Structures are given as structure tokens and as C-alpha cells.
Amino acid sequence: MKSMPKLLRRFVGILLLASVLLIILNLILLFLFTVNQTSNAHPWKTAEEVANELSWNTNGYILSEELALELKEADVWGIFIDNVSMKVVWRTDNLPPSVPVTYSAADIANLTRGYIDGYPTFTGEAQDGLVVLGYPRESFWKHMWPSWDYQFIANFPNIFLKIFIINIVFVFIIYVSANTRLLKSVKPIVDGIQSLPTKEAVYVSEKGVLSELAVSINKTSEILQSQNNQLRKRETARANWIAGVSHDIRTPLSMVMGYAGQLENEKHLPEEDRKKAEVIVRQSQRIKNLIQDLNLASKLEYNMQPINVTKQNLIAVVRQVAVDFMNMDIEERHPILWETEGTFTVCLADIDRDLIKRAVSNLIQNCINHNEQGCHIYVCVTEEDGKSTITVADDGVGTSEEQIEKLNHLPHYMVCDENTTKQRHGLGLLIVRQIMSVHNGITRIGRSPYGGFSVQLILPTKNRDNEIKNLKK
């Protein structure tokens, strides 16, 4: 399944992106938390300032009022230990009673790196002694043994990188292990969804994390199979009904046409009765043609009509149809004008000759049927960009733009699923569209440049020059 690697890559990509974003977020948060501590991160500097500011006069050691106020506001106490006597010779007023006033060298070493009675202490070197500042007990934490192996510090970047990679691999293994079950459940689900459009029966094992979705897919498959079976039965019933009705009508219709034809030629009948018989013959022939159209439309709809595709000269095929209609137009009420250029005599295409003739005949007959008062019919064949176009147009009554829009886009009532009793157009155009469909062609309906109705049949054709050369060889 092509989508599984894509899904896996997406999971891994999300994992890596989340890991990188998590690291960035942690660095940002670490910066934000530590930057807030910078205001309290200068006890050593403050101790140095006190050592520098502390001065001697006749009354003893004194500290500037500004610095003394700063220590008081921070609740910091301070002492000054004399180098010679190792005793406290200056102190702040807030010195805790538990703080000793006499120190040894060992005491000095301990307070420099640690605490006095739990108070974190920081020292500053003065000219004659050592200034010690004591901060509140919970204000600072001091590392008592700040010594590290030199090689560890030197190799710390490499060690950090290795630890980071190990962490990423460990998280990835956990992530893949946790999602393996999900991926196993997703694959049959995706396969089942992809198989639904094929109209084949689908069954997905109803186990795993996505069992509920598998149940829904199985139910959907059952519904689709049931609908397809019902649709096939309905289509078969419709095709059988059309074939049966056509067969049952054919015999009585032949008898009606035969007797009506005899009455039409009976010289002893009055002229009025013979005209009535002529109308019966004409209308019976029309019914016969409708039955033939109905059968052909049904066969084309269900792919029951055998297609005999051969290489034909499209111009010769269309011209033959036009000539046949010219010969039948005795009253010359619907003259046919051949508009194809005289130099254009060969247009080869892979077509079913009989079906193409039927399509062109339907279009010409359509012009005749909708223009009983007469009109000119224009037939033309052109070729351009590997496509041949058969155009049948007239200068008759035409139709509205709205009707043309419906003819181009609305389906015929025979292939429409809507419940409608309104016939949108006759079988003639439906058959034309079906014939073009089996030839991978296009049907375009529009207004004629002569003022009437126009239909274009666009067919794919071979390269004409190459085909003509091959025929001459």
C-alpha cells in the first residue's frame, strides 16, 4: 500500500519536529527563569563593593549610607575580620547573635566556600582584612565542592551530543513500539477504503484499535453491494422490457403499415381516404423508427451493441449520408448544402461506419423534423490539431439559449435518475451522444451561424499526411 510509507514518514516527521520544538521550548523557558535571577546573582560583587567602600576613621570602620541602606533592604548582614587578630572589628546592626566574632584559618576557609550557621556567605578582600556578607538562609544554594574532572569538562560537548542522540533513539523506539499496533490496524482500514470504489465486496477484520471503523466499512460495503445488485436487476429488467415491447409491437405495426400502404395505393378510394392512409403510413414509419432508436439507445447504454471499428475516410462516410437525404428530398423542402472544402478529400479515422452514419442521419433528420416548413441544411467536415469535426447546421427556427444549455448539460430522461415525467429531448440526440461516447468523441450543441440549430461531432483522428502516404505505398 503506497500510503503506509507516507503515513509512517508523517509520524516520524511529527516526532522529530516535536522533539526539536520541545528542546527549543526548554531552552527558552530556562533562559526566562534564569534571567529573572540576575538581580540576585551578584553577591560576590556586592561583597567587593563593601570591602572597597569600608573606611577607617577615629570612631572605627564606617560604611557609606547608600551601601548600608542597600544591605539593610536586602536583609544582608556583614562583618569585617581583621587579618592580624582574626576578630570581627566591624559589623552591621542586623548581625544574628549566632554568628561568631572570632575566627580561625579553618573557619575562614569554610565560610568562604559555604555557610555560617546556615547563612550563605560571600567574601570580599579588603586592605587589612576580609569582608563577609551573609544572605538570608533560603536565598542562595552554594556548591560546597566545586571541582570537576578536567577531561569530563573538555569532552562535555561530545558527551552531551551522545546523550542527546541516545535520548532521541530511545524516544523513537518507544514511539514506534507504541504505534505499531495502530499502524497494523490502519493498513487494512486504508486498503478497505481504497477497494470500495472498485465495487468489489470488501471485508476488514474487526479487530484492533480501529475495530469500530472496520465495522462501518464492512457495513458500507454490504450496502454498496446490495445497491449494485438492485441496480443491475433494475437495468436488466428495463433492457428486457424495452426489447420485449419492441418485439411485440413490431408485428402489429408491420400489419398496420402493410394495410395502410394498400389503402394508400387503392385507386377506388376517395382522395381524402387515401391521404388519411398516407398519414397512417408516415406515422407508422415514424413509430418504427422510434422503436429502432429505442433498441439502439438501450444497447448502447448497456454496452450490448457490437462496435466494429475500422479505418474509414470520414468525408466519404458523411457525404454518403448527405447524398442519401438529397435523393429522398423530392419536394426540395430541405435542401442539403455540402460545405466541406473541395481540396479536403481524405480524413482518416478509426470509426464504426454504420454508427457514424446513424449519428449524422439523426442530426439531419432532426433538422427536418423541427422545420416542417422547410430549411437549408449545411453539412461540413473539418480537421485541425488531430481532431475531426462533423458539423450539421440549419437556418430554421432554431431554439433558445436556455434550451441549448439544457441540451448540453441535462441528462436524457432514459439515463436520468430523477423522477420526472417531462421529456427533455428525443432519442435522436441521445443516440448521437452515445455513439460519440463509444468513439471517445465530443458532442457540442449550439446556435448555427445561419440562424438556426447546430451540432458538432468532434472525433480524434490520425495524422492525415502520414496516413495518406501509407495508403499510397
XYZ file of C-alpha atoms in Angstrom:
473
model
C 0.000 0.000 0.000
C 1.555 3.282 -1.132
C 0.026 5.334 1.671
C 1.641 3.347 4.518
C 5.238 4.624 3.986
C 3.804 8.115 3.656
C 1.896 7.674 6.915
C 4.993 6.304 8.656
C 7.112 9.207 7.386
C 4.487 11.597 8.660
C 4.564 10.000 12.132
C 8.365 10.112 12.260
C 8.388 13.703 10.999
C 5.925 14.748 13.690
C 8.042 13.003 16.318
C 11.264 14.728 15.214
C 9.556 18.094 14.913
C 8.014 17.711 18.372
C 11.424 16.767 19.824
C 13.156 19.781 18.280
C 10.376 22.138 19.359
C 10.470 20.668 22.872
C 14.205 21.319 23.143
C 13.787 24.881 21.862
C 10.926 25.457 24.307
C 13.026 24.148 27.211
C 15.925 26.437 26.299
C 13.578 29.426 26.111
C 11.984 28.578 29.458
C 15.418 28.042 31.028
C 16.504 31.453 29.790
C 13.338 33.122 31.071
C 13.686 31.532 34.510
C 17.398 32.278 34.862
C 17.175 35.842 33.567
C 14.846 36.638 36.463
C 17.603 35.604 38.878
C 20.206 38.036 37.539
C 19.177 40.743 40.019
C 20.239 38.463 42.923
C 23.254 36.947 41.200
C 25.866 39.499 42.314
C 26.623 38.722 45.986
C 30.356 38.427 45.285
C 30.361 41.779 43.552
C 28.420 43.347 46.403
C 30.950 41.954 48.887
C 33.781 43.513 46.852
C 31.976 46.869 46.838
C 31.548 46.766 50.610
C 35.251 45.936 51.024
C 36.194 48.897 48.845
C 33.750 51.300 50.497
C 34.638 50.346 54.079
C 36.910 53.057 55.545
C 38.612 53.828 58.883
C 38.316 56.961 60.997
C 38.750 57.871 64.618
C 35.451 56.218 65.501
C 36.384 52.939 63.768
C 35.327 51.415 60.440
C 32.338 53.016 58.688
C 30.312 52.223 55.514
C 28.626 54.696 53.220
C 24.958 55.317 53.996
C 23.886 54.330 50.466
C 25.545 50.908 50.582
C 24.442 50.313 54.189
C 20.840 51.027 53.174
C 21.149 48.615 50.237
C 22.322 45.822 52.582
C 19.526 46.542 55.032
C 16.838 46.442 52.355
C 18.187 43.093 51.115
C 18.261 41.767 54.727
C 22.001 41.130 54.362
C 24.328 41.286 57.347
C 28.063 41.954 57.167
C 31.248 41.665 59.191
C 34.882 42.693 58.739
C 37.517 40.237 60.062
C 40.914 41.736 60.882
C 43.911 39.953 59.323
C 46.022 40.140 62.471
C 43.632 39.446 65.313
C 41.209 37.254 63.285
C 38.421 39.039 65.135
C 35.411 40.960 63.902
C 36.260 44.666 64.004
C 33.157 45.884 62.150
C 29.606 44.581 61.913
C 26.181 45.641 60.701
C 23.356 46.300 63.144
C 21.356 43.252 61.980
C 24.112 40.721 62.717
C 22.479 37.499 64.092
C 23.650 36.559 67.629
C 24.618 33.065 66.441
C 27.335 34.424 64.153
C 30.763 34.129 65.862
C 33.030 37.141 66.225
C 36.355 35.239 66.361
C 37.652 33.024 63.512
C 40.457 30.651 62.728
C 42.023 29.924 59.360
C 39.823 26.832 59.038
C 36.736 28.912 59.804
C 37.740 31.384 57.115
C 38.148 28.547 54.575
C 34.703 27.121 55.400
C 32.775 30.401 55.278
C 34.467 31.386 52.021
C 33.039 28.399 50.184
C 29.996 27.661 52.311
C 27.847 28.937 55.140
C 27.899 30.456 58.686
C 25.120 28.994 60.815
C 23.112 28.243 57.644
C 23.552 31.712 56.146
C 25.153 31.605 52.641
C 28.247 33.784 52.885
C 30.204 35.733 50.263
C 33.570 37.406 50.809
C 35.369 40.466 49.598
C 39.054 41.198 50.137
C 39.839 44.493 51.909
C 43.238 46.084 52.645
C 43.528 44.904 56.279
C 41.114 42.025 56.389
C 38.190 40.152 54.886
C 34.607 41.398 54.432
C 31.955 38.682 54.859
C 28.297 39.209 53.779
C 25.608 36.821 54.977
C 22.412 36.488 52.963
C 19.079 35.059 54.180
C 19.154 31.303 54.728
C 16.961 30.371 51.712
C 18.214 32.981 49.263
C 21.157 31.053 47.728
C 22.382 27.487 47.422
C 26.164 27.056 47.338
C 28.026 24.112 45.895
C 30.495 23.103 48.590
C 32.832 21.040 46.401
C 33.004 22.773 43.009
C 35.598 20.547 41.385
C 35.240 18.559 38.141
C 37.414 16.192 36.214
C 39.223 18.172 33.532
C 38.710 15.530 30.817
C 34.993 15.462 31.593
C 34.727 19.223 31.106
C 36.858 19.108 27.933
C 34.736 16.327 26.401
C 31.410 17.687 27.638
C 30.118 18.777 24.136
C 30.688 15.263 22.757
C 29.163 13.667 25.828
C 26.118 15.949 25.578
C 25.673 15.100 21.867
C 25.885 11.348 22.536
C 23.374 11.581 25.373
C 21.054 13.623 23.164
C 21.226 11.060 20.314
C 20.628 8.192 22.746
C 17.590 10.005 24.095
C 16.197 10.606 20.613
C 16.699 6.950 19.643
C 15.123 5.796 22.896
C 12.083 8.064 22.408
C 11.782 6.913 18.788
C 11.816 3.243 19.801
C 9.131 3.890 22.408
C 7.076 5.871 19.885
C 7.280 3.225 17.144
C 6.559 0.411 19.594
C 3.535 2.240 20.940
C 2.174 2.932 17.440
C 2.915 -0.441 15.830
C -0.485 -1.738 16.833
C -2.141 1.375 15.431
C -0.257 1.056 12.124
C -1.270 -2.588 11.821
C -4.890 -1.561 12.291
C -4.640 1.335 9.838
C -3.349 -0.714 6.879
C -6.423 -2.958 6.396
C -8.679 0.046 7.003
C -6.967 2.048 4.247
C -6.980 -0.989 1.918
C -10.707 -1.428 2.530
C -11.482 2.236 1.815
C -9.422 2.130 -1.401
C -11.286 -1.008 -2.515
C -14.780 0.457 -2.038
C -14.810 2.393 -5.368
C -13.968 -0.833 -7.273
C -17.491 -2.129 -6.466
C -15.993 -5.352 -5.159
C -17.025 -6.913 -1.853
C -14.828 -5.644 0.982
C -14.285 -7.213 4.387
C -11.955 -5.775 7.034
C -11.061 -7.743 10.154
C -12.993 -6.214 13.022
C -10.106 -6.289 15.485
C -7.581 -3.837 16.816
C -7.730 -0.221 17.876
C -9.881 0.815 14.871
C -12.394 -2.045 15.099
C -15.378 0.338 15.087
C -14.191 1.899 11.835
C -13.705 -1.592 10.340
C -17.320 -2.446 11.238
C -18.530 0.721 9.467
C -16.509 -0.110 6.332
C -17.930 -3.645 6.246
C -21.481 -2.314 6.586
C -20.826 0.253 3.849
C -19.527 -2.494 1.573
C -22.638 -4.581 2.197
C -24.889 -1.616 1.413
C -22.979 -0.842 -1.803
C -23.115 -4.479 -2.903
C -26.862 -4.574 -2.242
C -27.388 -1.347 -4.185
C -25.279 -2.616 -7.103
C -27.259 -5.861 -7.236
C -30.550 -3.982 -7.191
C -29.297 -1.590 -9.862
C -28.195 -4.476 -12.096
C -31.589 -6.144 -11.672
C -33.379 -2.904 -12.488
C -31.211 -2.239 -15.543
C -31.680 -5.809 -16.757
C -35.426 -5.540 -16.257
C -35.541 -2.253 -18.180
C -33.470 -3.639 -21.058
C -35.637 -6.764 -21.202
C -38.803 -4.679 -21.086
C -37.624 -2.457 -23.957
C -36.617 -5.484 -26.033
C -39.905 -7.266 -25.283
C -42.106 -4.283 -26.062
C -40.183 -3.579 -29.268
C -40.603 -7.202 -30.351
C -44.315 -7.255 -29.503
C -45.035 -4.011 -31.364
C -43.107 -4.940 -34.493
C -45.601 -7.499 -35.836
C -48.847 -5.487 -35.422
C -47.053 -2.375 -36.675
C -45.964 -4.189 -39.826
C -49.574 -5.221 -40.433
C -50.811 -1.633 -39.906
C -48.195 -0.317 -42.332
C -48.964 -3.012 -44.891
C -52.748 -2.488 -44.901
C -52.338 1.296 -44.791
C -49.973 1.116 -47.748
C -52.523 -0.897 -49.714
C -55.255 1.604 -48.917
C -52.951 4.462 -49.910
C -52.460 2.902 -53.366
C -56.130 1.862 -53.796
C -57.424 3.946 -56.716
C -61.110 3.217 -55.934
C -60.892 5.006 -52.567
C -61.708 8.682 -52.324
C -58.770 11.070 -52.331
C -59.440 12.105 -48.734
C -59.298 8.489 -47.505
C -56.071 7.840 -49.394
C -54.483 10.908 -47.743
C -55.547 9.541 -44.372
C -53.922 6.233 -45.256
C -50.797 8.136 -46.285
C -50.708 9.817 -42.877
C -51.085 6.414 -41.202
C -48.169 5.021 -43.208
C -45.987 8.033 -42.428
C -46.752 7.985 -38.723
C -46.334 4.201 -38.563
C -42.923 4.557 -40.148
C -42.137 7.163 -37.524
C -43.164 4.731 -34.770
C -40.973 2.067 -36.366
C -38.018 4.439 -36.386
C -38.668 5.311 -32.742
C -38.643 1.620 -31.821
C -35.344 1.160 -33.659
C -33.917 4.193 -31.862
C -35.130 2.865 -28.535
C -33.473 -0.501 -29.112
C -30.207 1.085 -30.249
C -30.167 3.532 -27.308
C -30.744 0.670 -24.875
C -27.970 -1.449 -26.425
C -25.525 1.443 -26.381
C -26.449 2.270 -22.783
C -25.684 -1.268 -21.590
C -22.732 -1.861 -23.961
C -24.689 -4.552 -25.826
C -24.165 -3.037 -29.271
C -21.156 -4.636 -31.003
C -18.681 -1.993 -32.195
C -16.881 -2.691 -35.477
C -14.122 -0.078 -35.614
C -12.144 0.193 -38.854
C -10.120 2.885 -40.560
C -12.513 4.918 -42.724
C -12.472 8.097 -44.759
C -14.769 10.260 -42.649
C -15.539 12.619 -45.530
C -16.781 9.763 -47.733
C -18.973 8.387 -44.912
C -20.633 11.746 -44.132
C -21.031 12.641 -47.835
C -22.837 9.334 -48.481
C -25.391 10.167 -45.754
C -25.912 13.647 -47.204
C -26.426 12.224 -50.710
C -28.999 9.718 -49.428
C -31.056 12.526 -47.891
C -30.724 14.607 -51.057
C -32.192 11.771 -53.091
C -35.145 11.434 -50.680
C -35.971 15.148 -50.713
C -38.164 15.036 -53.809
C -40.053 18.243 -52.932
C -36.758 20.027 -52.167
C -38.147 21.479 -48.941
C -34.936 20.625 -47.069
C -32.011 21.084 -49.475
C -28.635 19.927 -48.156
C -25.565 22.055 -48.870
C -22.117 20.405 -48.761
C -19.823 22.961 -47.091
C -16.611 20.895 -46.942
C -13.671 22.398 -48.841
C -13.194 20.827 -52.264
C -9.464 20.239 -51.709
C -10.130 18.351 -48.487
C -10.962 14.852 -49.710
C -9.370 12.471 -47.168
C -9.898 12.433 -43.406
C -8.984 9.064 -41.920
C -10.383 7.986 -38.551
C -10.932 4.760 -36.604
C -14.740 4.562 -36.521
C -17.711 2.240 -36.743
C -19.003 3.242 -40.167
C -22.640 2.320 -39.536
C -22.814 4.098 -36.170
C -21.285 7.314 -37.520
C -23.731 7.229 -40.451
C -26.537 6.756 -37.941
C -25.371 9.738 -35.880
C -25.179 12.047 -38.916
C -28.560 10.749 -40.168
C -30.145 11.521 -36.816
C -28.826 15.089 -36.915
C -30.085 15.711 -40.460
C -33.436 14.122 -39.630
C -33.606 16.308 -36.527
C -33.276 19.392 -38.737
C -36.091 18.114 -40.939
C -38.414 17.210 -38.043
C -38.124 20.629 -36.374
C -38.504 22.618 -39.585
C -41.603 21.242 -41.310
C -41.956 24.437 -43.344
C -38.543 23.804 -44.852
C -34.964 24.978 -44.283
C -31.461 24.697 -45.657
C -29.222 22.076 -44.048
C -25.467 22.634 -44.023
C -23.051 19.688 -43.647
C -19.332 20.194 -43.194
C -16.238 18.147 -42.246
C -13.060 19.844 -40.996
C -9.815 18.698 -39.387
C -7.494 20.569 -37.031
C -4.957 19.619 -34.328
C -5.552 15.882 -34.634
C -9.350 16.248 -34.325
C -12.033 15.972 -36.990
C -15.298 17.877 -36.668
C -18.581 16.973 -38.378
C -20.990 19.907 -38.346
C -24.691 19.684 -39.176
C -26.460 23.061 -39.061
C -29.630 24.660 -40.433
C -31.183 28.086 -40.942
C -34.527 27.057 -39.462
C -36.449 28.100 -36.382
C -33.575 27.297 -34.023
C -34.038 27.329 -30.259
C -33.395 29.496 -27.195
C -30.114 29.803 -25.311
C -31.782 28.268 -22.266
C -32.841 25.199 -24.240
C -29.351 24.857 -25.727
C -27.908 24.990 -22.207
C -30.257 22.195 -21.122
C -29.415 20.074 -24.160
C -25.691 20.418 -23.426
C -25.847 19.651 -19.727
C -29.061 17.932 -18.603
C -29.112 14.136 -18.978
C -31.707 12.421 -21.134
C -34.748 11.060 -19.340
C -33.672 7.499 -20.195
C -30.424 7.854 -18.240
C -31.669 10.269 -15.563
C -32.194 9.049 -12.003
C -34.692 11.837 -11.239
C -38.386 11.052 -11.073
C -39.634 13.199 -13.933
C -42.387 12.875 -16.485
C -41.112 15.746 -18.613
C -39.275 14.615 -21.731
C -36.225 16.802 -22.190
C -35.435 15.842 -25.807
C -35.912 12.961 -28.200
C -33.901 9.793 -28.640
C -32.068 11.158 -31.669
C -29.640 13.339 -29.735
C -29.238 10.684 -27.034
C -28.119 8.150 -29.643
C -25.744 10.716 -31.158
C -24.160 11.309 -27.753
C -23.878 7.570 -27.088
C -22.263 6.945 -30.464
C -19.751 9.726 -29.824
C -19.058 8.319 -26.370
C -18.051 4.897 -27.717
C -15.746 6.713 -30.178
C -14.188 8.866 -27.389
C -15.662 11.893 -29.111
C -17.493 15.052 -28.001
C -20.945 16.411 -28.902
C -21.443 20.189 -28.906
C -24.840 21.780 -29.391
C -25.250 25.455 -30.186
C -26.637 28.141 -32.455
C -25.991 27.930 -36.163
C -24.138 30.789 -37.875
C -27.030 30.672 -40.342
C -29.540 31.499 -37.601
C -30.845 28.042 -36.760
C -29.619 24.983 -34.862
C -26.126 23.465 -34.972
C -24.482 20.251 -33.676
C -20.765 19.471 -33.857
C -19.342 15.946 -33.579
C -15.649 16.048 -32.635
C -13.635 12.862 -33.206
C -9.945 12.080 -32.593
C -8.147 11.277 -35.867
C -4.718 10.121 -37.001
C -2.107 12.304 -38.636
C -3.662 12.725 -42.076
C -0.480 13.289 -44.083
C 1.211 10.180 -42.690
C -1.887 8.056 -43.247
C -2.221 9.169 -46.871
C 1.433 8.335 -47.520
C 0.934 4.870 -46.013
C -2.121 4.246 -48.217
C -0.230 5.256 -51.369
C 2.562 2.778 -50.522
